[in-house]
Short mmCIF file of C-alpha atoms and ligand atoms in Angstrom, two decimals:
data_model
loop_
_atom_site.label_atom_id
_atom_site.label_comp_id
_atom_site.label_asym_id
_atom_site.label_seq_id
_atom_site.Cartn_x
_atom_site.Cartn_y
_atom_site.Cartn_z
CA MET A 1 123.56 116.14 101.45
CA ARG A 2 124.42 119.25 99.46
CA ASP A 3 121.76 120.85 97.26
CA LEU A 4 122.49 121.77 93.64
CA LEU A 5 122.56 125.65 93.46
CA MET A 6 120.53 126.76 90.40
CA ILE A 7 119.70 130.36 91.29
CA PRO A 8 120.66 133.31 89.04
CA GLY A 9 123.86 134.01 91.23
CA PRO A 10 125.65 133.02 93.12
CA VAL A 11 125.96 129.76 91.13
CA GLU A 12 127.96 126.55 91.24
CA PHE A 13 131.72 127.05 91.11
CA GLU A 14 134.53 124.87 89.87
CA PRO A 15 136.61 123.15 92.61
CA GLU A 16 139.96 124.60 91.35
CA VAL A 17 138.38 128.02 91.85
CA LEU A 18 137.30 127.30 95.42
CA GLN A 19 140.76 125.78 96.14
CA ALA A 20 142.29 129.15 95.13
CA LEU A 21 139.98 130.86 97.64
CA GLY A 22 140.98 128.46 100.31
CA ALA A 23 144.84 128.67 99.64
CA PRO A 24 147.07 130.59 102.20
CA THR A 25 146.74 134.28 101.57
CA LEU A 26 149.78 135.94 100.07
CA SER A 27 150.96 139.47 100.60
CA HIS A 28 149.45 141.85 98.06
CA THR A 29 153.11 142.77 97.13
CA ASP A 30 154.31 139.15 96.80
CA PRO A 31 155.73 138.54 93.31
CA ALA A 32 153.64 135.45 92.96
CA PHE A 33 150.40 137.58 93.61
CA ILE A 34 151.68 140.39 91.38
CA ALA A 35 151.88 137.79 88.46
CA VAL A 36 148.44 136.32 89.29
CA PHE A 37 146.79 139.79 89.31
CA GLY A 38 148.50 140.86 86.15
CA ARG A 39 147.43 137.88 84.37
CA ALA A 40 143.78 138.08 85.65
CA LEU A 41 143.61 141.67 84.21
CA LYS A 42 144.82 140.52 80.92
CA ARG A 43 142.44 137.54 80.93
CA LEU A 44 139.48 139.80 81.83
CA ARG A 45 140.26 141.76 78.61
CA GLU A 46 140.17 138.53 76.58
CA VAL A 47 136.97 137.22 78.11
CA CYS A 48 135.16 140.51 77.39
CA LEU A 49 136.69 140.49 73.82
CA ALA A 50 138.05 143.97 74.67
CA PRO A 51 141.66 144.27 73.57
CA SER A 52 141.61 148.05 73.64
CA ALA A 53 139.81 148.29 77.03
CA GLN A 54 141.25 149.17 80.51
CA PRO A 55 140.27 146.42 82.92
CA PHE A 56 139.44 147.21 86.66
CA VAL A 57 139.12 144.66 89.29
CA VAL A 58 137.82 146.01 92.56
CA SER A 59 136.60 144.53 95.89
CA GLY A 60 132.83 144.98 95.88
CA SER A 61 129.68 143.52 94.36
CA GLY A 62 128.06 144.19 90.94
CA THR A 63 126.34 147.32 92.35
CA LEU A 64 129.79 148.86 92.94
CA ALA A 65 130.70 148.01 89.32
CA MET A 66 127.56 150.01 88.25
CA GLU A 67 128.51 152.85 90.60
CA LEU A 68 132.15 152.83 89.31
CA ALA A 69 130.87 153.23 85.73
CA VAL A 70 128.54 156.00 86.58
CA ALA A 71 130.67 158.01 89.06
CA ASN A 72 133.46 158.16 86.51
CA LEU A 73 131.53 158.98 83.40
CA VAL A 74 128.77 161.21 84.60
CA GLU A 75 128.93 164.80 85.83
CA PRO A 76 125.95 166.66 87.42
CA GLY A 77 123.58 167.84 84.71
CA ASP A 78 124.64 165.23 82.03
CA ALA A 79 121.67 163.54 80.28
CA ALA A 80 121.44 159.72 80.38
CA LEU A 81 119.11 157.34 78.46
CA VAL A 82 118.23 154.21 80.40
CA VAL A 83 116.98 151.21 78.26
CA ASN A 84 114.69 149.92 80.90
CA THR A 85 113.93 146.26 81.14
CA GLY A 86 113.31 146.00 84.81
CA TYR A 87 114.59 146.00 88.33
CA PHE A 88 118.38 146.37 87.58
CA SER A 89 117.71 149.05 85.02
CA ASP A 90 115.86 150.85 87.70
CA ARG A 91 118.89 150.51 89.97
CA MET A 92 121.04 151.93 87.16
CA ALA A 93 118.78 154.94 87.00
CA LYS A 94 118.95 155.40 90.69
CA ILE A 95 122.86 155.45 90.64
CA LEU A 96 122.80 157.76 87.70
CA GLU A 97 120.51 160.26 89.41
CA ARG A 98 122.44 160.02 92.59
CA HIS A 99 125.52 161.25 90.57
CA GLY A 100 123.57 164.10 89.13
CA ALA A 101 122.50 162.70 85.81
CA LEU A 102 119.09 163.79 84.23
CA VAL A 103 117.63 160.35 83.39
CA THR A 104 115.23 159.49 80.51
CA HIS A 105 113.75 156.00 80.56
CA VAL A 106 112.72 154.02 77.51
CA ARG A 107 110.56 151.42 79.00
CA ALA A 108 108.84 148.11 77.93
CA PRO A 109 106.26 146.15 79.71
CA PRO A 110 107.84 143.67 82.08
CA GLY A 111 109.09 140.68 80.03
CA ASP A 112 109.83 142.69 76.90
CA VAL A 113 112.54 145.12 75.54
CA PRO A 114 111.85 148.63 74.22
CA SER A 115 112.02 148.79 70.45
CA LEU A 116 115.14 149.91 68.72
CA ASP A 117 112.98 152.49 67.06
CA ALA A 118 111.97 153.94 70.37
CA VAL A 119 115.60 154.10 71.50
CA GLU A 120 116.59 155.74 68.21
CA THR A 121 113.96 158.32 68.57
CA HIS A 122 115.31 159.42 71.91
CA LEU A 123 118.81 159.32 70.69
CA SER A 124 117.99 161.45 67.64
CA LYS A 125 116.77 164.24 69.82
CA GLY A 126 120.52 164.56 70.95
CA GLY A 127 122.05 165.78 74.13
CA PHE A 128 122.62 162.41 75.76
CA LYS A 129 126.03 161.60 77.19
CA VAL A 130 125.39 158.09 78.28
CA LEU A 131 123.01 155.18 77.32
CA SER A 132 122.64 152.28 79.72
CA VAL A 133 121.67 148.71 78.80
CA THR A 134 121.07 145.78 81.24
CA HIS A 135 122.20 142.81 78.97
CA VAL A 136 120.20 140.37 80.92
CA ASP A 137 117.66 141.69 83.43
CA THR A 138 117.90 139.15 86.22
CA SER A 139 114.57 140.11 87.53
CA THR A 140 112.63 139.00 84.45
CA GLY A 141 115.09 136.86 82.48
CA VAL A 142 114.90 139.38 79.52
CA LEU A 143 117.83 139.52 77.17
CA ALA A 144 118.31 142.94 75.58
CA PRO A 145 119.76 143.29 71.99
CA ALA A 146 122.98 144.61 73.36
CA GLU A 147 124.73 144.87 69.98
CA ALA A 148 122.22 146.82 68.22
CA LEU A 149 121.76 149.13 71.25
CA VAL A 150 125.39 149.94 71.69
CA ARG A 151 125.74 150.54 67.98
CA ALA A 152 122.89 152.89 67.99
CA ALA A 153 124.56 154.83 70.85
CA ARG A 154 127.87 154.99 69.00
CA LYS A 155 126.08 156.30 65.91
CA HIS A 156 124.81 159.11 67.94
CA GLY A 157 128.07 159.78 69.72
CA VAL A 158 126.64 158.59 72.98
CA LEU A 159 128.72 156.47 75.39
CA SER A 160 127.22 152.98 76.03
CA VAL A 161 127.40 151.33 79.52
CA VAL A 162 126.43 147.74 79.42
CA ASP A 163 125.43 145.98 82.77
CA GLY A 164 126.70 142.43 82.19
CA VAL A 165 126.34 141.17 85.64
CA CYS A 166 123.95 138.27 84.59
CA ALA A 167 125.51 137.96 81.21
CA THR A 168 129.30 138.24 81.01
CA ALA A 169 131.03 135.09 79.94
CA ALA A 170 127.74 133.45 78.95
CA GLU A 171 125.84 135.75 76.60
CA THR A 172 127.63 136.75 73.37
CA PHE A 173 129.29 140.02 73.82
CA ARG A 174 132.06 141.45 71.79
CA GLN A 175 132.98 144.70 73.34
CA ASP A 176 135.52 145.99 70.85
CA ALA A 177 133.83 144.66 67.76
CA TRP A 178 130.47 146.21 68.77
CA GLU A 179 132.22 149.48 69.96
CA ALA A 180 130.65 149.12 73.46
CA ASP A 181 132.27 151.75 75.77
CA VAL A 182 131.83 150.30 79.27
CA TYR A 183 131.14 146.64 80.18
CA LEU A 184 130.68 146.00 83.77
CA THR A 185 129.95 142.74 85.76
CA ALA A 186 130.57 140.93 89.00
CA SER A 187 132.22 137.67 89.94
CA GLN A 188 129.47 135.53 91.16
CA LYS A 189 127.60 134.41 88.04
CA ALA A 190 129.03 133.24 84.70
CA VAL A 191 132.34 134.60 85.61
CA GLY A 192 132.48 131.65 87.92
CA VAL A 193 133.95 133.18 91.16
CA PRO A 194 132.17 133.57 94.60
CA PRO A 195 130.67 137.06 95.26
CA GLY A 196 132.95 139.87 96.12
CA LEU A 197 134.41 141.32 92.85
CA ALA A 198 133.35 144.23 90.81
CA LEU A 199 134.79 143.96 87.25
CA LEU A 200 134.87 146.52 84.43
CA THR A 201 136.51 146.76 80.99
CA VAL A 202 136.46 150.51 80.05
CA GLY A 203 136.99 151.40 76.44
CA PRO A 204 139.16 154.30 75.13
CA ARG A 205 136.25 156.76 74.55
CA ALA A 206 135.06 156.20 78.12
CA MET A 207 138.47 156.65 79.51
CA GLU A 208 138.91 159.94 77.63
CA ALA A 209 135.47 161.11 78.76
CA TRP A 210 136.70 160.49 82.33
CA ARG A 211 139.99 162.33 81.77
CA LYS A 212 138.08 165.27 80.40
CA ARG A 213 135.85 165.70 83.52
CA LYS A 214 135.52 169.23 84.77
CA THR A 215 134.42 168.03 88.34
CA PRO A 216 136.06 165.51 90.50
CA VAL A 217 134.57 162.05 90.98
CA ALA A 218 132.25 162.27 93.91
CA SER A 219 133.65 159.24 95.72
CA VAL A 220 137.21 158.40 96.50
CA TYR A 221 136.63 154.53 96.53
CA ALA A 222 135.03 154.76 93.13
CA ASP A 223 137.48 157.06 91.52
CA PHE A 224 139.43 155.76 88.40
CA ALA A 225 142.12 158.11 89.45
CA GLU A 226 142.79 155.86 92.46
CA TRP A 227 142.38 152.57 90.65
CA LEU A 228 143.97 153.10 87.18
CA PRO A 229 147.56 153.38 88.60
CA ILE A 230 146.99 150.19 90.58
CA MET A 231 145.71 148.24 87.64
CA GLU A 232 148.45 149.61 85.33
CA ALA A 233 151.07 148.64 87.92
CA TYR A 234 150.04 145.10 88.50
CA GLU A 235 149.67 144.52 84.63
CA ALA A 236 153.29 145.77 84.35
CA GLY A 237 154.36 143.32 87.07
CA LYS A 238 154.79 145.95 89.86
CA PRO A 239 152.90 146.13 93.10
CA ALA A 240 151.02 149.37 94.03
CA TYR A 241 148.72 150.19 96.87
CA PHE A 242 145.45 152.16 97.12
CA ALA A 243 143.16 149.80 99.05
CA THR A 244 144.09 146.24 99.92
CA PRO A 245 143.16 143.86 97.07
CA PRO A 246 141.00 140.84 97.86
CA VAL A 247 143.96 138.55 97.31
CA ASN A 248 142.28 135.27 97.44
CA LEU A 249 139.38 136.38 95.19
CA VAL A 250 141.74 137.66 92.56
CA ALA A 251 143.56 134.33 92.61
CA ALA A 252 140.24 132.58 92.16
CA LEU A 253 139.30 135.04 89.42
CA ASP A 254 142.55 134.22 87.58
CA VAL A 255 141.84 130.52 87.76
CA SER A 256 138.21 130.94 86.56
CA LEU A 257 138.94 133.25 83.63
CA GLY A 258 141.71 130.70 82.65
CA GLN A 259 139.15 128.03 82.59
CA ILE A 260 136.74 130.21 80.64
CA LEU A 261 139.32 130.93 78.03
CA ALA A 262 140.30 127.29 77.77
CA GLU A 263 136.71 126.60 76.89
CA GLY A 264 136.80 129.36 74.44
CA MET A 265 134.28 132.21 74.32
CA ASP A 266 132.31 131.00 71.27
CA ALA A 267 132.04 127.43 72.81
CA ARG A 268 130.94 128.93 76.00
CA PHE A 269 128.31 131.18 74.48
CA ALA A 270 127.00 128.19 72.53
CA ARG A 271 126.87 125.90 75.58
CA HIS A 272 124.81 128.45 77.45
CA GLN A 273 122.46 128.74 74.57
CA ARG A 274 122.20 124.87 74.43
CA MET A 275 121.36 124.54 78.03
CA ALA A 276 118.88 127.43 77.91
CA ARG A 277 117.08 125.76 74.96
CA ALA A 278 116.91 122.47 76.89
CA PHE A 279 115.28 124.38 79.84
CA ARG A 280 112.82 126.08 77.56
CA ALA A 281 111.76 122.73 75.94
CA ALA A 282 111.18 121.29 79.59
CA TRP A 283 109.00 124.35 80.66
CA LYS A 284 106.90 123.95 77.44
CA ALA A 285 106.46 120.18 78.13
CA MET A 286 105.28 121.04 81.72
CA GLY A 287 102.77 123.45 80.16
CA LEU A 288 104.61 126.38 82.00
CA ARG A 289 104.81 129.90 80.52
CA LEU A 290 107.94 132.01 80.31
CA LEU A 291 107.92 135.63 81.70
CA PRO A 292 109.97 136.86 78.62
CA ALA A 293 107.50 137.76 75.81
CA SER A 294 109.16 135.51 73.35
CA ASP A 295 112.15 133.22 72.89
CA ALA A 296 113.91 136.00 71.13
CA VAL A 297 114.16 138.10 74.31
CA ALA A 298 114.64 135.05 76.72
CA ALA A 299 117.95 135.06 78.40
CA ASN A 300 120.25 132.12 77.91
CA THR A 301 121.59 132.58 81.55
CA LEU A 302 118.42 132.17 83.47
CA SER A 303 114.73 131.11 83.08
CA ALA A 304 111.97 133.17 84.70
CA VAL A 305 108.79 130.99 84.56
CA TYR A 306 105.24 131.62 85.82
CA TYR A 307 103.85 129.32 88.39
CA PRO A 308 100.91 127.25 87.15
CA ASP A 309 97.47 128.59 88.09
CA GLY A 310 96.96 128.15 91.86
CA MET A 311 100.59 127.74 92.86
CA ASP A 312 102.89 130.24 94.50
CA ALA A 313 106.38 130.62 96.09
CA ALA A 314 105.77 127.49 98.11
CA LEU A 315 106.90 125.58 94.99
CA VAL A 316 110.43 126.95 95.47
CA GLY A 317 110.46 125.19 98.81
CA GLY A 318 109.17 122.03 97.12
CA VAL A 319 111.92 122.05 94.71
CA LYS A 320 114.57 122.52 97.47
CA GLY A 321 112.84 119.45 99.10
CA GLN A 322 113.91 117.60 95.92
CA GLY A 323 117.55 118.69 96.26
CA VAL A 324 117.75 121.77 93.89
CA VAL A 325 117.87 125.35 94.95
CA VAL A 326 115.86 127.72 92.55
CA ALA A 327 114.83 131.38 93.23
CA GLY A 328 111.57 133.19 93.62
CA GLY A 329 110.48 136.27 91.57
CA LEU A 330 112.11 139.62 91.85
CA HIS A 331 110.16 142.02 89.66
CA PRO A 332 108.17 144.21 92.04
CA ASP A 333 104.95 144.08 90.00
CA LEU A 334 105.00 140.28 89.51
CA LYS A 335 107.30 138.76 92.01
CA THR A 336 104.72 136.43 93.61
CA ARG A 337 103.76 135.10 90.30
CA TYR A 338 106.91 133.38 88.89
CA PHE A 339 110.22 131.66 89.80
CA ARG A 340 113.72 131.78 88.36
CA VAL A 341 116.30 129.11 87.56
CA GLY A 342 119.90 130.19 86.86
CA HIS A 343 121.81 128.24 84.24
CA MET A 344 125.20 129.82 84.33
CA ASN A 345 128.90 128.90 84.61
CA ARG A 346 129.59 125.29 84.82
CA VAL A 347 125.98 124.28 83.97
CA GLY A 348 125.91 121.20 81.79
CA PRO A 349 123.41 118.38 80.67
CA ALA A 350 123.46 116.74 84.08
CA ASP A 351 122.42 119.97 85.92
CA VAL A 352 119.63 120.65 83.43
CA LEU A 353 118.28 117.03 83.87
CA SER A 354 118.61 117.14 87.61
CA THR A 355 116.79 120.50 87.84
CA VAL A 356 114.06 119.68 85.48
CA GLY A 357 113.51 116.38 87.29
CA ALA A 358 113.34 118.17 90.76
CA LEU A 359 110.88 120.64 89.36
CA GLU A 360 108.70 117.96 87.79
CA ARG A 361 108.61 116.04 91.10
CA ALA A 362 107.88 119.24 93.12
CA LEU A 363 105.13 120.25 90.63
CA ILE A 364 103.44 116.82 90.56
CA ALA A 365 103.55 116.67 94.33
CA ALA A 366 101.90 120.09 94.45
CA GLY A 367 99.09 118.78 92.27
CA HIS A 368 100.17 119.90 88.76
CA ARG A 369 98.87 117.61 86.16
CA SER A 370 101.81 116.44 83.92
CA GLU A 371 103.15 113.16 82.89
CA PRO A 372 106.11 112.12 85.12
CA GLY A 373 109.26 112.27 82.97
CA ALA A 374 107.67 114.24 80.07
CA ALA A 375 109.67 117.43 80.92
CA VAL A 376 113.04 115.49 81.40
CA ALA A 377 112.32 113.79 78.13
CA ALA A 378 111.74 117.12 76.39
CA ALA A 379 115.05 118.45 77.77
CA GLN A 380 116.82 115.30 76.93
CA ALA A 381 115.49 115.45 73.27
CA SER A 382 116.74 119.07 73.04
CA LEU A 383 120.11 118.13 74.49
CA ILE A 384 120.49 115.31 72.02
CA ALA A 385 119.49 117.42 69.13
CA GLY A 386 122.32 119.79 70.17
N1 LIG B 1 122.88 143.95 87.59
C1 LIG B 1 122.31 142.80 87.40
C2 LIG B 1 121.77 142.62 86.02
C3 LIG B 1 122.20 141.83 88.31
O1 LIG B 1 121.65 140.74 88.10
C4 LIG B 1 122.65 142.16 89.62
C5 LIG B 1 122.67 141.09 90.75
N2 LIG B 1 121.75 140.16 90.67
C6 LIG B 1 123.25 143.36 89.91
C7 LIG B 1 123.39 144.31 88.83
C8 LIG B 1 123.76 143.85 91.17
O2 LIG B 1 124.87 143.05 91.60
P1 LIG B 1 125.24 142.68 93.02
O3 LIG B 1 124.04 142.06 93.66
O4 LIG B 1 126.43 141.81 92.95
O5 LIG B 1 125.49 144.04 93.70
#
């Protein structure tokens, strides 16, 4: 029997998306594929609410999307401000440093976000070229106030780079309206496609900064100079070759983005908020504590929850025994103390209730004292309240 996959990526995917992956592979110059790739690029722009941005779809994972953003924007000696909310902000800093950036971190304790004042204080000192934000840090389930941060960067003439790997197409994000410069993500979470695609929408100021570089991009595979003609050609209905596109993944992306747009971005953001609220009601009913410091900084795409006293990662195995796959911790300082449940993409009330039920059974089997059904009832009440 197949388990329900409720980790923070990869997630459960729609059958139509998986069918596109399993369809016979077309030539990358086939007119049918050219139409699909061109449409996927246009749809990516719509999903990111970024009509003025240049989309890039490249074979690779989210880490490549991070590296594409950095490799093209940063030149050795540039200063970068990292709004650090955990593991993936540290990864961004590592990539920035590898490309020669001088990195300043604005940190918060695990589970929290740095204050806007602290970020503004750094920005006011001047000299930064780039500010990076991890919209949702998947290691801690913390949601950063992306709009306020990118607007602060803009006010100070600093380019913003937002890591949306655990957020895009689930957490509210309006790239053009908020004047965010680079939005990067990957296929395997709320974008709804199995792992393998690095996705970016790059706004006009960031494209301009890339064009004005004095030094060449230090990687051929990551260079916009290689990819831009390809993206422009496919969008204009023509084939072009730099490196073989992942034909089936692009076809699957086109299907998923079409489904996402059919749901509507606002409806999709609201659904993720509703499901996250129901999960939070369930954790509370079970007497469990969230890792994020408050509901205001708790992501809608996953829950990071402390184990009850005396329990450890064995609980993850217990939940699997009940038919649902959840994940252990990831933040290096705390990873043995909490578990994570992803709630992205096609997640609906049935998944919420199944997952909460499985957790409740596993917890009670492990000796946790709670009333059987209390957490399911709390989730149910939250779902009914809407
Ligand atoms: N950023 C965030 C916020 C992530 O959650 C992840 C992956 N979990 C990454 C970057 C890296 O993506 P990938 O594992 O696809 O390389």
